[in-house]
Amino acid sequence: MHIVLDETAMVAAGQGNVLASRLIHRAHAEADWFLYAPSCALVEADRTRPGTAEHLASLPGITILDLDLPAALAVARQETWAAAHSQYAAQPTPDRPDGAVVATTFPKRWEGEPVRILDLNP
């Protein structure tokens, strides 16, 4: 299972959201669970809730995704960096032929976008 946290999911994790906490635990404890934090979304989450970036970056089950050239080009075409980097990170790759699911607490934002979502609202 490959899951990309958008900035709303990152903030929710820092606020003790039970579903986000379960994802983090699974990514740490189970070999076939992978959790990704796109750096642009991480910055936005930290702006919303200071300390979020350091907290998430310290967790062993989360992979921080850098803003490489292909990601930067994708971000440049979108309205917000956080959403664009999250959407780019969820696209299929050779390692993830089915892509990844975007975990969010604001699923309405993703309506009409070519991504699968996981709603973290209770």
Short mmCIF file of C-alpha atoms in Angstrom, two decimals:
data_model
loop_
_atom_site.label_atom_id
_atom_site.label_comp_id
_atom_site.label_asym_id
_atom_site.label_seq_id
_atom_site.Cartn_x
_atom_site.Cartn_y
_atom_site.Cartn_z
CA MET A 1 0.00 0.00 0.00
CA HIS A 2 1.43 3.37 -1.04
CA ILE A 3 -0.06 6.48 0.56
CA VAL A 4 0.83 10.14 0.04
CA LEU A 5 -0.03 12.52 2.87
CA ASP A 6 -1.31 15.89 1.73
CA GLU A 7 -0.77 18.90 4.00
CA THR A 8 -4.18 18.47 5.67
CA ALA A 9 -3.33 14.88 6.60
CA MET A 10 0.02 15.99 7.99
CA VAL A 11 -1.60 18.63 10.18
CA ALA A 12 -4.21 16.09 11.31
CA ALA A 13 -1.44 13.65 12.26
CA GLY A 14 0.15 16.35 14.41
CA GLN A 15 -3.18 16.97 16.09
CA GLY A 16 -3.65 13.33 17.04
CA ASN A 17 -6.01 12.19 14.26
CA VAL A 18 -6.57 8.48 14.96
CA LEU A 19 -6.69 7.41 11.31
CA ALA A 20 -3.50 9.32 10.45
CA SER A 21 -1.80 7.77 13.48
CA ARG A 22 -2.81 4.30 12.31
CA LEU A 23 -1.31 4.96 8.87
CA ILE A 24 1.95 6.09 10.46
CA HIS A 25 2.04 3.01 12.69
CA ARG A 26 1.38 0.66 9.78
CA ALA A 27 4.05 2.28 7.62
CA HIS A 28 6.53 1.72 10.43
CA ALA A 29 5.42 -1.79 11.44
CA GLU A 30 4.37 -3.47 8.19
CA ALA A 31 6.75 -4.20 5.32
CA ASP A 32 4.30 -3.53 2.48
CA TRP A 33 2.96 -0.18 3.72
CA PHE A 34 4.66 2.99 2.47
CA LEU A 35 3.87 6.53 3.57
CA TYR A 36 5.16 9.57 1.68
CA ALA A 37 5.36 13.24 2.65
CA PRO A 38 5.96 15.53 -0.35
CA SER A 39 8.26 18.35 0.74
CA CYS A 40 5.99 21.13 -0.60
CA ALA A 41 3.05 19.74 1.39
CA LEU A 42 5.31 19.38 4.42
CA VAL A 43 6.22 23.08 4.25
CA GLU A 44 2.55 24.07 4.00
CA ALA A 45 1.62 21.81 6.92
CA ASP A 46 4.38 23.37 9.01
CA ARG A 47 3.09 26.86 8.17
CA THR A 48 -0.35 25.81 9.39
CA ARG A 49 0.91 23.99 12.48
CA PRO A 50 4.52 24.87 13.39
CA GLY A 51 6.58 21.83 14.37
CA THR A 52 4.75 19.46 12.02
CA ALA A 53 7.67 19.16 9.59
CA GLU A 54 10.22 18.23 12.25
CA HIS A 55 7.82 15.78 13.86
CA LEU A 56 6.95 13.94 10.66
CA ALA A 57 10.53 13.96 9.39
CA SER A 58 11.64 12.23 12.59
CA LEU A 59 9.28 9.29 12.13
CA PRO A 60 10.91 6.17 10.66
CA GLY A 61 7.89 5.06 8.62
CA ILE A 62 7.60 8.23 6.53
CA THR A 63 9.60 8.94 3.39
CA ILE A 64 10.12 12.63 2.63
CA LEU A 65 9.89 13.29 -1.11
CA ASP A 66 12.21 15.95 -2.47
CA LEU A 67 11.18 18.50 -5.05
CA ASP A 68 13.17 17.15 -7.98
CA LEU A 69 13.02 18.60 -11.51
CA PRO A 70 10.02 16.56 -12.76
CA ALA A 71 8.10 17.43 -9.58
CA ALA A 72 9.05 21.10 -9.90
CA LEU A 73 7.74 21.18 -13.45
CA ALA A 74 4.46 19.62 -12.31
CA VAL A 75 4.19 22.09 -9.42
CA ALA A 76 4.78 25.03 -11.74
CA ARG A 77 1.59 24.17 -13.66
CA GLN A 78 -0.71 23.99 -10.64
CA GLU A 79 -2.35 26.54 -8.36
CA THR A 80 -0.87 25.42 -5.02
CA TRP A 81 2.50 23.82 -4.46
CA ALA A 82 1.28 21.48 -1.72
CA ALA A 83 -1.58 19.97 -3.71
CA ALA A 84 0.46 19.82 -6.90
CA HIS A 85 3.38 18.00 -5.25
CA SER A 86 0.99 15.59 -3.52
CA GLN A 87 -0.81 14.87 -6.78
CA TYR A 88 2.48 14.41 -8.63
CA ALA A 89 3.73 12.03 -5.92
CA ALA A 90 0.58 9.91 -6.25
CA GLN A 91 1.03 9.29 -9.97
CA PRO A 92 2.13 5.85 -11.20
CA THR A 93 5.88 5.16 -11.36
CA PRO A 94 7.90 2.07 -12.23
CA ASP A 95 8.08 1.29 -8.48
CA ARG A 96 4.36 2.01 -8.00
CA PRO A 97 2.59 1.02 -11.24
CA ASP A 98 -0.81 1.64 -9.65
CA GLY A 99 0.27 4.96 -8.15
CA ALA A 100 -0.53 5.93 -4.59
CA VAL A 101 -3.56 7.00 -2.62
CA VAL A 102 -3.69 10.58 -1.28
CA ALA A 103 -4.64 10.74 2.41
CA THR A 104 -6.50 13.94 3.23
CA THR A 105 -8.93 15.56 5.63
CA PHE A 106 -10.29 17.75 2.81
CA PRO A 107 -11.50 15.28 0.16
CA LYS A 108 -13.55 17.91 -1.66
CA ARG A 109 -10.32 19.52 -2.87
CA TRP A 110 -9.50 16.37 -4.84
CA GLU A 111 -12.85 16.08 -6.66
CA GLY A 112 -12.25 15.84 -10.39
CA GLU A 113 -8.52 15.21 -9.98
CA PRO A 114 -6.94 12.00 -11.30
CA VAL A 115 -6.07 10.59 -7.86
CA ARG A 116 -7.55 8.10 -5.44
CA ILE A 117 -8.17 9.50 -1.98
CA LEU A 118 -8.38 8.22 1.57
CA ASP A 119 -10.58 10.42 3.73
CA LEU A 120 -9.09 10.74 7.24
CA ASN A 121 -12.16 12.35 8.72
CA PRO A 122 -13.75 10.25 11.48
#
